Amino acid sequence: MTSTDAIPSAGFGPVTVYFGDKTGKYPDGNQVVVRGRDTMAVFDTPQVANRLGDILAEADLAILGHVHEDHMAGLHLMPGKPVRVHEADLEAARSWQGLSRHYGYPQAVLDELRKKIVRDFHYRPRPDATAYADGAVWELGGVRVRAVHLPGHTAGHCVLLVEPQGIAFIGDFDLSSFGPYYGDATSSLADFRCSLRTLSELPAKVWITSHHKGVVEDRAQFDALLRAFAARIDEREARLLQMLAPGPQGLDQLVAQRLLYPPEASDLWVGCAEARSIEQHLRELQAAGRVVLDEQGRYRLAAP
Ligand SMILES: [Zn+2]
């Protein structure tokens, strides 16, 4: 690890990672820069981008792996430059209305969230953002970027693979102990499960996360971290079944007990994310015949 302008960084051939605070722990993130012979691209623009103004001014384009407030925090430093987004996340980048539908929270939460992200994340919509599709390729000169659509966290979440070096920017597959986040309106637990399997087979030698882990260079270590990350889904399912053991409960009661977040978590979206995540687990468990919805709208364990 070297230091450029007091920001820790790591280099892998044409790729440089500038680490945000606490290796990009939310609300910060890690800034990836790819310097080709002809073109310089940045992947996402987390808060730390605001301390890398010269680099963002020099960049030719931003390729977003997905859209969330913490991945757009430096786009205001690149006015007029191309911003590329997977087609399923495009409207979330283009307008506040699109981002509101992407989150899917109640209006009162959205109103507060908008103030917060303008203040903390320099949030500005990018109506000029344009779409890319799964498999999109950018030739930067001696190095190319390929988008691999791996939805679940958001509908348009992609891994950006730098070839031929095999450096994968895996975004919010952040390998954190929190585990996968699928708590927004366009998130999908089912897609997340599929994407985790595909991610494990991706031809890569270096993995860069947006948050927490930073960089992993060892295949065995990556496999172990990914297994632990994915296992959080099954742990949540097991805990939800435990929560239902005492008797039938409504969604509100389950949300109040918290499946994902610790009791002290107070972020604006916590209740919404709990509800959306718990609902998806309940749907899976209903489909598997393990949980039943009764006439009062309460969930209970199916009779053995
Ligand atoms: Zn995200």
PDB file of C-alpha atoms and ligand atoms in Angstrom:
ATOM      1  CA  MET A   1       0.000   0.000   0.000  1.00  0.00           C
ATOM      2  CA  THR A   2       1.335   3.430  -0.915  1.00  0.00           C
ATOM      3  CA  SER A   3       0.101   6.887  -0.050  1.00  0.00           C
ATOM      4  CA  THR A   4      -0.908   9.548  -2.585  1.00  0.00           C
ATOM      5  CA  ASP A   5      -1.954  12.881  -1.094  1.00  0.00           C
ATOM      6  CA  ALA A   6      -2.433  11.122   2.246  1.00  0.00           C
ATOM      7  CA  ILE A   7      -5.040   8.761   0.798  1.00  0.00           C
ATOM      8  CA  PRO A   8      -3.963   5.120   1.057  1.00  0.00           C
ATOM      9  CA  SER A   9      -3.989   3.348  -2.276  1.00  0.00           C
ATOM     10  CA  ALA A  10      -3.011   0.110  -3.970  1.00  0.00           C
ATOM     11  CA  GLY A  11      -2.005  -0.421  -7.590  1.00  0.00           C
ATOM     12  CA  PHE A  12      -2.609  -3.413  -9.838  1.00  0.00           C
ATOM     13  CA  GLY A  13      -1.224  -2.597 -13.299  1.00  0.00           C
ATOM     14  CA  PRO A  14      -3.670  -0.141 -14.878  1.00  0.00           C
ATOM     15  CA  VAL A  15      -5.925  -0.157 -11.811  1.00  0.00           C
ATOM     16  CA  THR A  16      -5.510   2.011  -8.722  1.00  0.00           C
ATOM     17  CA  VAL A  17      -7.740   1.730  -5.668  1.00  0.00           C
ATOM     18  CA  TYR A  18      -7.986   4.751  -3.367  1.00  0.00           C
ATOM     19  CA  PHE A  19      -9.296   3.609  -0.037  1.00  0.00           C
ATOM     20  CA  GLY A  20     -11.984   5.600   1.701  1.00  0.00           C
ATOM     21  CA  ASP A  21     -12.156   5.967   5.469  1.00  0.00           C
ATOM     22  CA  LYS A  22     -11.863   2.539   7.230  1.00  0.00           C
ATOM     23  CA  THR A  23     -11.218   0.819   3.864  1.00  0.00           C
ATOM     24  CA  GLY A  24     -14.418   2.329   2.576  1.00  0.00           C
ATOM     25  CA  LYS A  25     -16.762   1.475   5.436  1.00  0.00           C
ATOM     26  CA  TYR A  26     -20.187   2.996   4.760  1.00  0.00           C
ATOM     27  CA  PRO A  27     -20.841   5.930   4.395  1.00  0.00           C
ATOM     28  CA  ASP A  28     -17.492   6.103   2.548  1.00  0.00           C
ATOM     29  CA  GLY A  29     -16.325   3.698  -0.171  1.00  0.00           C
ATOM     30  CA  ASN A  30     -13.262   2.784  -2.230  1.00  0.00           C
ATOM     31  CA  GLN A  31     -12.513   4.647  -5.441  1.00  0.00           C
ATOM     32  CA  VAL A  32     -11.311   2.542  -8.371  1.00  0.00           C
ATOM     33  CA  VAL A  33      -9.502   4.255 -11.247  1.00  0.00           C
ATOM     34  CA  VAL A  34      -8.540   2.454 -14.487  1.00  0.00           C
ATOM     35  CA  ARG A  35      -5.958   4.143 -16.680  1.00  0.00           C
ATOM     36  CA  GLY A  36      -5.905   2.867 -20.262  1.00  0.00           C
ATOM     37  CA  ARG A  37      -3.645   4.139 -23.027  1.00  0.00           C
ATOM     38  CA  ASP A  38      -6.497   6.202 -24.486  1.00  0.00           C
ATOM     39  CA  THR A  39      -9.142   6.510 -21.806  1.00  0.00           C
ATOM     40  CA  MET A  40      -9.307   6.864 -18.051  1.00  0.00           C
ATOM     41  CA  ALA A  41     -12.374   5.516 -16.256  1.00  0.00           C
ATOM     42  CA  VAL A  42     -13.522   5.679 -12.656  1.00  0.00           C
ATOM     43  CA  PHE A  43     -15.790   3.015 -11.162  1.00  0.00           C
ATOM     44  CA  ASP A  44     -18.453   4.650  -8.977  1.00  0.00           C
ATOM     45  CA  THR A  45     -17.625   7.812  -7.072  1.00  0.00           C
ATOM     46  CA  PRO A  46     -17.761   7.334  -3.286  1.00  0.00           C
ATOM     47  CA  GLN A  47     -17.252  10.103  -0.701  1.00  0.00           C
ATOM     48  CA  VAL A  48     -13.454   9.732  -0.905  1.00  0.00           C
ATOM     49  CA  ALA A  49     -13.692  10.976  -4.524  1.00  0.00           C
ATOM     50  CA  ASN A  50     -14.149  14.426  -3.024  1.00  0.00           C
ATOM     51  CA  ARG A  51     -10.536  14.232  -1.851  1.00  0.00           C
ATOM     52  CA  LEU A  52      -9.395  13.108  -5.332  1.00  0.00           C
ATOM     53  CA  GLY A  53     -10.622  16.115  -7.303  1.00  0.00           C
ATOM     54  CA  ASP A  54      -7.648  16.238  -9.705  1.00  0.00           C
ATOM     55  CA  ILE A  55      -8.105  12.601 -10.640  1.00  0.00           C
ATOM     56  CA  LEU A  56     -11.826  12.944 -11.241  1.00  0.00           C
ATOM     57  CA  ALA A  57     -11.193  16.077 -13.307  1.00  0.00           C
ATOM     58  CA  GLU A  58      -8.788  14.076 -15.460  1.00  0.00           C
ATOM     59  CA  ALA A  59     -11.102  11.041 -15.877  1.00  0.00           C
ATOM     60  CA  ASP A  60     -12.959  10.586 -19.167  1.00  0.00           C
ATOM     61  CA  LEU A  61     -15.965   8.702 -17.847  1.00  0.00           C
ATOM     62  CA  ALA A  62     -17.637   7.158 -14.807  1.00  0.00           C
ATOM     63  CA  ILE A  63     -18.952   3.606 -14.989  1.00  0.00           C
ATOM     64  CA  LEU A  64     -21.301   2.857 -12.102  1.00  0.00           C
ATOM     65  CA  GLY A  65     -21.481  -0.722 -10.851  1.00  0.00           C
ATOM     66  CA  HIS A  66     -24.844   0.182  -9.309  1.00  0.00           C
ATOM     67  CA  VAL A  67     -26.811   3.149  -8.054  1.00  0.00           C
ATOM     68  CA  HIS A  68     -27.010   4.100  -4.374  1.00  0.00           C
ATOM     69  CA  GLU A  69     -26.270   7.425  -2.726  1.00  0.00           C
ATOM     70  CA  ASP A  70     -22.829   6.343  -1.522  1.00  0.00           C
ATOM     71  CA  HIS A  71     -21.725   5.431  -5.079  1.00  0.00           C
ATOM     72  CA  MET A  72     -22.705   8.784  -6.636  1.00  0.00           C
ATOM     73  CA  ALA A  73     -21.033  11.083  -4.120  1.00  0.00           C
ATOM     74  CA  GLY A  74     -18.355  12.423  -6.500  1.00  0.00           C
ATOM     75  CA  LEU A  75     -20.315  12.669  -9.753  1.00  0.00           C
ATOM     76  CA  HIS A  76     -20.712  16.402  -9.193  1.00  0.00           C
ATOM     77  CA  LEU A  77     -16.945  16.638  -9.824  1.00  0.00           C
ATOM     78  CA  MET A  78     -17.471  15.305 -13.372  1.00  0.00           C
ATOM     79  CA  PRO A  79     -20.081  17.612 -14.903  1.00  0.00           C
ATOM     80  CA  GLY A  80     -20.781  16.892 -18.555  1.00  0.00           C
ATOM     81  CA  LYS A  81     -18.701  13.707 -18.610  1.00  0.00           C
ATOM     82  CA  PRO A  82     -20.306  10.392 -19.586  1.00  0.00           C
ATOM     83  CA  VAL A  83     -21.913   8.491 -16.711  1.00  0.00           C
ATOM     84  CA  ARG A  84     -22.747   4.897 -17.607  1.00  0.00           C
ATOM     85  CA  VAL A  85     -25.234   2.832 -15.592  1.00  0.00           C
ATOM     86  CA  HIS A  86     -26.780  -0.605 -16.085  1.00  0.00           C
ATOM     87  CA  GLU A  87     -30.189  -0.209 -17.716  1.00  0.00           C
ATOM     88  CA  ALA A  88     -32.049  -1.556 -14.655  1.00  0.00           C
ATOM     89  CA  ASP A  89     -30.529   1.163 -12.406  1.00  0.00           C
ATOM     90  CA  LEU A  90     -30.610   3.953 -15.010  1.00  0.00           C
ATOM     91  CA  GLU A  91     -33.698   5.823 -13.812  1.00  0.00           C
ATOM     92  CA  ALA A  92     -32.327   5.768 -10.266  1.00  0.00           C
ATOM     93  CA  ALA A  93     -29.311   7.738 -11.534  1.00  0.00           C
ATOM     94  CA  ARG A  94     -31.327  10.084 -13.729  1.00  0.00           C
ATOM     95  CA  SER A  95     -33.848  11.534 -11.310  1.00  0.00           C
ATOM     96  CA  TRP A  96     -34.887  11.756  -7.679  1.00  0.00           C
ATOM     97  CA  GLN A  97     -38.205  10.142  -8.666  1.00  0.00           C
ATOM     98  CA  GLY A  98     -36.244   7.223 -10.114  1.00  0.00           C
ATOM     99  CA  LEU A  99     -34.074   6.951  -7.005  1.00  0.00           C
ATOM    100  CA  SER A 100     -37.215   7.107  -4.811  1.00  0.00           C
ATOM    101  CA  ARG A 101     -38.732   4.130  -6.661  1.00  0.00           C
ATOM    102  CA  HIS A 102     -35.377   2.346  -6.379  1.00  0.00           C
ATOM    103  CA  TYR A 103     -35.423   2.701  -2.568  1.00  0.00           C
ATOM    104  CA  GLY A 104     -39.188   2.203  -2.330  1.00  0.00           C
ATOM    105  CA  TYR A 105     -39.473   3.776   1.147  1.00  0.00           C
ATOM    106  CA  PRO A 106     -42.539   5.694   2.396  1.00  0.00           C
ATOM    107  CA  GLN A 107     -42.663   9.371   1.397  1.00  0.00           C
ATOM    108  CA  ALA A 108     -41.822  10.676   4.886  1.00  0.00           C
ATOM    109  CA  VAL A 109     -38.630   8.583   4.948  1.00  0.00           C
ATOM    110  CA  LEU A 110     -37.741   9.624   1.405  1.00  0.00           C
ATOM    111  CA  ASP A 111     -38.148  13.311   2.261  1.00  0.00           C
ATOM    112  CA  GLU A 112     -35.684  13.000   5.156  1.00  0.00           C
ATOM    113  CA  LEU A 113     -33.342  10.809   3.150  1.00  0.00           C
ATOM    114  CA  ARG A 114     -33.179  13.330   0.317  1.00  0.00           C
ATOM    115  CA  LYS A 115     -32.045  16.079   2.704  1.00  0.00           C
ATOM    116  CA  LYS A 116     -29.463  13.746   4.206  1.00  0.00           C
ATOM    117  CA  ILE A 117     -27.948  12.610   0.911  1.00  0.00           C
ATOM    118  CA  VAL A 118     -27.750  16.128  -0.487  1.00  0.00           C
ATOM    119  CA  ARG A 119     -25.915  17.133   2.697  1.00  0.00           C
ATOM    120  CA  ASP A 120     -23.681  14.088   3.188  1.00  0.00           C
ATOM    121  CA  PHE A 121     -23.264  12.670  -0.343  1.00  0.00           C
ATOM    122  CA  HIS A 122     -23.391  15.786  -2.578  1.00  0.00           C
ATOM    123  CA  TYR A 123     -26.393  14.116  -4.185  1.00  0.00           C
ATOM    124  CA  ARG A 124     -27.413  15.413  -7.590  1.00  0.00           C
ATOM    125  CA  PRO A 125     -29.351  13.420 -10.168  1.00  0.00           C
ATOM    126  CA  ARG A 126     -27.652  12.795 -13.504  1.00  0.00           C
ATOM    127  CA  PRO A 127     -30.326  13.102 -16.207  1.00  0.00           C
ATOM    128  CA  ASP A 128     -27.536  12.728 -18.770  1.00  0.00           C
ATOM    129  CA  ALA A 129     -26.566   9.203 -17.563  1.00  0.00           C
ATOM    130  CA  THR A 130     -26.831   6.545 -20.271  1.00  0.00           C
ATOM    131  CA  ALA A 131     -27.520   2.816 -20.075  1.00  0.00           C
ATOM    132  CA  TYR A 132     -25.314  -0.190 -20.609  1.00  0.00           C
ATOM    133  CA  ALA A 133     -26.406  -3.823 -20.726  1.00  0.00           C
ATOM    134  CA  ASP A 134     -24.966  -7.077 -19.375  1.00  0.00           C
ATOM    135  CA  GLY A 135     -21.741  -7.865 -21.242  1.00  0.00           C
ATOM    136  CA  ALA A 136     -21.010  -4.247 -22.173  1.00  0.00           C
ATOM    137  CA  VAL A 137     -17.330  -3.686 -22.963  1.00  0.00           C
ATOM    138  CA  TRP A 138     -15.247  -0.512 -22.781  1.00  0.00           C
ATOM    139  CA  GLU A 139     -11.886  -0.566 -24.588  1.00  0.00           C
ATOM    140  CA  LEU A 140      -9.647   1.887 -22.765  1.00  0.00           C
ATOM    141  CA  GLY A 141      -6.452   1.145 -24.710  1.00  0.00           C
ATOM    142  CA  GLY A 142      -4.518  -1.969 -23.713  1.00  0.00           C
ATOM    143  CA  VAL A 143      -7.093  -2.698 -21.050  1.00  0.00           C
ATOM    144  CA  ARG A 144     -10.810  -3.362 -21.254  1.00  0.00           C
ATOM    145  CA  VAL A 145     -13.702  -3.289 -18.812  1.00  0.00           C
ATOM    146  CA  ARG A 146     -16.527  -5.799 -19.026  1.00  0.00           C
ATOM    147  CA  ALA A 147     -19.823  -5.516 -17.148  1.00  0.00           C
ATOM    148  CA  VAL A 148     -21.193  -8.687 -15.608  1.00  0.00           C
ATOM    149  CA  HIS A 149     -24.792  -8.221 -14.461  1.00  0.00           C
ATOM    150  CA  LEU A 150     -25.160  -9.738 -10.986  1.00  0.00           C
ATOM    151  CA  PRO A 151     -28.417  -8.318  -9.577  1.00  0.00           C
ATOM    152  CA  GLY A 152     -29.866  -8.706  -6.111  1.00  0.00           C
ATOM    153  CA  HIS A 153     -28.414  -5.795  -4.142  1.00  0.00           C
ATOM    154  CA  THR A 154     -30.080  -3.592  -6.756  1.00  0.00           C
ATOM    155  CA  ALA A 155     -31.768  -4.653  -9.998  1.00  0.00           C
ATOM    156  CA  GLY A 156     -28.864  -3.314 -12.037  1.00  0.00           C
ATOM    157  CA  HIS A 157     -25.921  -4.275  -9.809  1.00  0.00           C
ATOM    158  CA  CYS A 158     -22.906  -5.289 -11.935  1.00  0.00           C
ATOM    159  CA  VAL A 159     -19.392  -6.492 -11.349  1.00  0.00           C
ATOM    160  CA  LEU A 160     -16.912  -4.536 -13.479  1.00  0.00           C
ATOM    161  CA  LEU A 161     -14.166  -6.857 -14.645  1.00  0.00           C
ATOM    162  CA  VAL A 162     -10.851  -5.407 -15.840  1.00  0.00           C
ATOM    163  CA  GLU A 163      -9.335  -7.611 -18.536  1.00  0.00           C
ATOM    164  CA  PRO A 164      -6.998  -9.208 -19.306  1.00  0.00           C
ATOM    165  CA  GLN A 165      -5.631  -8.673 -15.768  1.00  0.00           C
ATOM    166  CA  GLY A 166      -8.641 -10.296 -14.089  1.00  0.00           C
ATOM    167  CA  ILE A 167      -9.305  -7.529 -11.572  1.00  0.00           C
ATOM    168  CA  ALA A 168     -12.922  -7.568 -10.429  1.00  0.00           C
ATOM    169  CA  PHE A 169     -14.641  -4.573  -8.854  1.00  0.00           C
ATOM    170  CA  ILE A 170     -17.369  -6.417  -6.990  1.00  0.00           C
ATOM    171  CA  GLY A 171     -19.153  -3.381  -5.540  1.00  0.00           C
ATOM    172  CA  ASP A 172     -21.599  -4.157  -2.757  1.00  0.00           C
ATOM    173  CA  PHE A 173     -20.738  -7.814  -2.568  1.00  0.00           C
ATOM    174  CA  ASP A 174     -18.735  -6.164   0.176  1.00  0.00           C
ATOM    175  CA  LEU A 175     -17.767  -9.361   2.059  1.00  0.00           C
ATOM    176  CA  SER A 176     -18.798  -7.631   5.290  1.00  0.00           C
ATOM    177  CA  SER A 177     -19.923  -9.380   8.450  1.00  0.00           C
ATOM    178  CA  PHE A 178     -23.305  -7.632   8.012  1.00  0.00           C
ATOM    179  CA  GLY A 179     -23.848  -9.802   4.949  1.00  0.00           C
ATOM    180  CA  PRO A 180     -25.850  -9.210   1.769  1.00  0.00           C
ATOM    181  CA  TYR A 181     -28.183  -6.197   1.653  1.00  0.00           C
ATOM    182  CA  TYR A 182     -31.433  -6.776  -0.277  1.00  0.00           C
ATOM    183  CA  GLY A 183     -33.661  -4.317   1.565  1.00  0.00           C
ATOM    184  CA  ASP A 184     -34.736  -1.902  -1.181  1.00  0.00           C
ATOM    185  CA  ALA A 185     -37.649  -2.027  -3.624  1.00  0.00           C
ATOM    186  CA  THR A 186     -35.501  -3.175  -6.545  1.00  0.00           C
ATOM    187  CA  SER A 187     -33.417  -5.551  -4.416  1.00  0.00           C
ATOM    188  CA  SER A 188     -34.075  -9.273  -4.725  1.00  0.00           C
ATOM    189  CA  LEU A 189     -33.091 -12.055  -2.364  1.00  0.00           C
ATOM    190  CA  ALA A 190     -33.642 -14.691  -5.070  1.00  0.00           C
ATOM    191  CA  ASP A 191     -31.402 -12.813  -7.513  1.00  0.00           C
ATOM    192  CA  PHE A 192     -28.790 -12.309  -4.787  1.00  0.00           C
ATOM    193  CA  ARG A 193     -28.595 -16.059  -4.220  1.00  0.00           C
ATOM    194  CA  CYS A 194     -28.023 -16.707  -7.956  1.00  0.00           C
ATOM    195  CA  SER A 195     -25.520 -13.856  -8.278  1.00  0.00           C
ATOM    196  CA  LEU A 196     -23.435 -15.151  -5.358  1.00  0.00           C
ATOM    197  CA  ARG A 197     -23.014 -18.459  -7.174  1.00  0.00           C
ATOM    198  CA  THR A 198     -21.987 -16.736 -10.422  1.00  0.00           C
ATOM    199  CA  LEU A 199     -19.592 -14.439  -8.581  1.00  0.00           C
ATOM    200  CA  SER A 200     -17.755 -17.404  -7.108  1.00  0.00           C
ATOM    201  CA  GLU A 201     -17.050 -18.675 -10.649  1.00  0.00           C
ATOM    202  CA  LEU A 202     -15.923 -15.385 -12.153  1.00  0.00           C
ATOM    203  CA  PRO A 203     -12.411 -15.520 -13.680  1.00  0.00           C
ATOM    204  CA  ALA A 204     -10.563 -13.058 -11.450  1.00  0.00           C
ATOM    205  CA  LYS A 205      -7.292 -12.814  -9.533  1.00  0.00           C
ATOM    206  CA  VAL A 206      -7.947  -9.653  -7.546  1.00  0.00           C
ATOM    207  CA  TRP A 207     -11.283  -8.643  -5.994  1.00  0.00           C
ATOM    208  CA  ILE A 208     -12.041  -5.079  -4.944  1.00  0.00           C
ATOM    209  CA  THR A 209     -15.068  -4.272  -2.785  1.00  0.00           C
ATOM    210  CA  SER A 210     -16.773  -0.907  -2.445  1.00  0.00           C
ATOM    211  CA  HIS A 211     -16.729  -1.187   1.339  1.00  0.00           C
ATOM    212  CA  HIS A 212     -15.143  -2.921   4.307  1.00  0.00           C
ATOM    213  CA  LYS A 213     -12.824  -5.547   2.859  1.00  0.00           C
ATOM    214  CA  GLY A 214     -11.079  -3.401   0.256  1.00  0.00           C
ATOM    215  CA  VAL A 215      -8.845  -5.760  -1.712  1.00  0.00           C
ATOM    216  CA  VAL A 216      -8.482  -9.545  -1.712  1.00  0.00           C
ATOM    217  CA  GLU A 217      -5.659 -11.086  -3.738  1.00  0.00           C
ATOM    218  CA  ASP A 218      -5.827 -14.707  -2.694  1.00  0.00           C
ATOM    219  CA  ARG A 219      -8.363 -17.102  -4.239  1.00  0.00           C
ATOM    220  CA  ALA A 220      -8.732 -19.275  -1.131  1.00  0.00           C
ATOM    221  CA  GLN A 221      -9.248 -16.198   1.053  1.00  0.00           C
ATOM    222  CA  PHE A 222     -11.835 -14.821  -1.370  1.00  0.00           C
ATOM    223  CA  ASP A 223     -13.703 -18.130  -1.452  1.00  0.00           C
ATOM    224  CA  ALA A 224     -13.803 -18.270   2.360  1.00  0.00           C
ATOM    225  CA  LEU A 225     -14.955 -14.645   2.688  1.00  0.00           C
ATOM    226  CA  LEU A 226     -17.634 -15.137   0.048  1.00  0.00           C
ATOM    227  CA  ARG A 227     -18.901 -18.299   1.739  1.00  0.00           C
ATOM    228  CA  ALA A 228     -19.167 -16.489   5.085  1.00  0.00           C
ATOM    229  CA  PHE A 229     -20.899 -13.533   3.422  1.00  0.00           C
ATOM    230  CA  ALA A 230     -23.419 -15.794   1.655  1.00  0.00           C
ATOM    231  CA  ALA A 231     -23.999 -17.820   4.833  1.00  0.00           C
ATOM    232  CA  ARG A 232     -25.551 -14.744   6.459  1.00  0.00           C
ATOM    233  CA  ILE A 233     -28.630 -15.375   4.287  1.00  0.00           C
ATOM    234  CA  ASP A 234     -29.145 -18.842   5.734  1.00  0.00           C
ATOM    235  CA  GLU A 235     -28.404 -17.560   9.243  1.00  0.00           C
ATOM    236  CA  ARG A 236     -31.138 -14.939   8.830  1.00  0.00           C
ATOM    237  CA  GLU A 237     -33.575 -17.566   7.614  1.00  0.00           C
ATOM    238  CA  ALA A 238     -32.826 -19.765  10.627  1.00  0.00           C
ATOM    239  CA  ARG A 239     -33.259 -16.812  12.988  1.00  0.00           C
ATOM    240  CA  LEU A 240     -36.577 -15.863  11.373  1.00  0.00           C
ATOM    241  CA  LEU A 241     -37.841 -19.386  11.960  1.00  0.00           C
ATOM    242  CA  GLN A 242     -36.755 -19.046  15.607  1.00  0.00           C
ATOM    243  CA  MET A 243     -38.606 -15.745  15.871  1.00  0.00           C
ATOM    244  CA  LEU A 244     -41.777 -17.508  14.704  1.00  0.00           C
ATOM    245  CA  ALA A 245     -41.382 -20.420  17.118  1.00  0.00           C
ATOM    246  CA  PRO A 246     -43.320 -18.800  20.024  1.00  0.00           C
ATOM    247  CA  GLY A 247     -46.415 -18.350  17.819  1.00  0.00           C
ATOM    248  CA  PRO A 248     -47.991 -16.475  14.883  1.00  0.00           C
ATOM    249  CA  GLN A 249     -46.754 -12.927  14.261  1.00  0.00           C
ATOM    250  CA  GLY A 250     -47.480 -10.051  11.924  1.00  0.00           C
ATOM    251  CA  LEU A 251     -44.805  -8.468   9.767  1.00  0.00           C
ATOM    252  CA  ASP A 252     -44.715  -5.418  12.082  1.00  0.00           C
ATOM    253  CA  GLN A 253     -43.937  -7.601  15.079  1.00  0.00           C
ATOM    254  CA  LEU A 254     -41.133  -9.329  13.201  1.00  0.00           C
ATOM    255  CA  VAL A 255     -39.710  -6.000  12.015  1.00  0.00           C
ATOM    256  CA  ALA A 256     -39.736  -4.712  15.599  1.00  0.00           C
ATOM    257  CA  GLN A 257     -37.574  -7.672  16.652  1.00  0.00           C
ATOM    258  CA  ARG A 258     -34.978  -6.881  13.936  1.00  0.00           C
ATOM    259  CA  LEU A 259     -33.606  -9.593  11.692  1.00  0.00           C
ATOM    260  CA  LEU A 260     -30.714  -7.650  10.121  1.00  0.00           C
ATOM    261  CA  TYR A 261     -29.763  -4.687  12.234  1.00  0.00           C
ATOM    262  CA  PRO A 262     -28.766  -4.389  15.892  1.00  0.00           C
ATOM    263  CA  PRO A 263     -31.402  -2.811  18.191  1.00  0.00           C
ATOM    264  CA  GLU A 264     -29.453   0.455  18.412  1.00  0.00           C
ATOM    265  CA  ALA A 265     -29.343   1.004  14.615  1.00  0.00           C
ATOM    266  CA  SER A 266     -31.263   4.177  13.859  1.00  0.00           C
ATOM    267  CA  ASP A 267     -30.634   4.965  10.196  1.00  0.00           C
ATOM    268  CA  LEU A 268     -33.703   6.301   8.393  1.00  0.00           C
ATOM    269  CA  TRP A 269     -34.190   3.210   6.260  1.00  0.00           C
ATOM    270  CA  VAL A 270     -33.712   0.516   8.911  1.00  0.00           C
ATOM    271  CA  GLY A 271     -37.408  -0.306   9.401  1.00  0.00           C
ATOM    272  CA  CYS A 272     -38.088  -0.335   5.643  1.00  0.00           C
ATOM    273  CA  ALA A 273     -35.093  -2.521   4.893  1.00  0.00           C
ATOM    274  CA  GLU A 274     -36.065  -4.923   7.681  1.00  0.00           C
ATOM    275  CA  ALA A 275     -39.614  -5.197   6.321  1.00  0.00           C
ATOM    276  CA  ARG A 276     -38.558  -5.752   2.724  1.00  0.00           C
ATOM    277  CA  SER A 277     -35.902  -8.320   3.677  1.00  0.00           C
ATOM    278  CA  ILE A 278     -38.140 -10.219   6.102  1.00  0.00           C
ATOM    279  CA  GLU A 279     -40.971 -10.317   3.544  1.00  0.00           C
ATOM    280  CA  GLN A 280     -38.690 -11.910   0.969  1.00  0.00           C
ATOM    281  CA  HIS A 281     -37.536 -14.568   3.421  1.00  0.00           C
ATOM    282  CA  LEU A 282     -41.161 -15.239   4.392  1.00  0.00           C
ATOM    283  CA  ARG A 283     -42.159 -15.655   0.743  1.00  0.00           C
ATOM    284  CA  GLU A 284     -39.384 -18.187   0.229  1.00  0.00           C
ATOM    285  CA  LEU A 285     -40.406 -20.062   3.381  1.00  0.00           C
ATOM    286  CA  GLN A 286     -44.084 -20.050   2.303  1.00  0.00           C
ATOM    287  CA  ALA A 287     -43.114 -21.434  -1.116  1.00  0.00           C
ATOM    288  CA  ALA A 288     -41.133 -24.172   0.646  1.00  0.00           C
ATOM    289  CA  GLY A 289     -44.165 -25.011   2.813  1.00  0.00           C
ATOM    290  CA  ARG A 290     -42.355 -24.113   6.039  1.00  0.00           C
ATOM    291  CA  VAL A 291     -44.355 -20.994   6.929  1.00  0.00           C
ATOM    292  CA  VAL A 292     -48.086 -20.302   6.562  1.00  0.00           C
ATOM    293  CA  LEU A 293     -49.943 -16.974   6.392  1.00  0.00           C
ATOM    294  CA  ASP A 294     -53.108 -17.177   8.507  1.00  0.00           C
ATOM    295  CA  GLU A 295     -56.444 -15.363   8.046  1.00  0.00           C
ATOM    296  CA  GLN A 296     -55.388 -12.553  10.398  1.00  0.00           C
ATOM    297  CA  GLY A 297     -52.375 -11.797   8.211  1.00  0.00           C
ATOM    298  CA  ARG A 298     -49.976 -13.353  10.695  1.00  0.00           C
ATOM    299  CA  TYR A 299     -47.168 -15.748   9.841  1.00  0.00           C
ATOM    300  CA  ARG A 300     -46.766 -19.031  11.648  1.00  0.00           C
ATOM    301  CA  LEU A 301     -44.619 -22.119  11.320  1.00  0.00           C
ATOM    302  CA  ALA A 302     -46.233 -24.843   9.222  1.00  0.00           C
ATOM    303  CA  ALA A 303     -47.303 -27.907  11.166  1.00  0.00           C
ATOM    304  CA  PRO A 304     -44.545 -30.521  11.034  1.00  0.00           C
TER     305      PRO A 304
HETATM  306 ZN    ZN B   1     -25.376  -0.226  -2.653  1.00  0.00          ZN
END
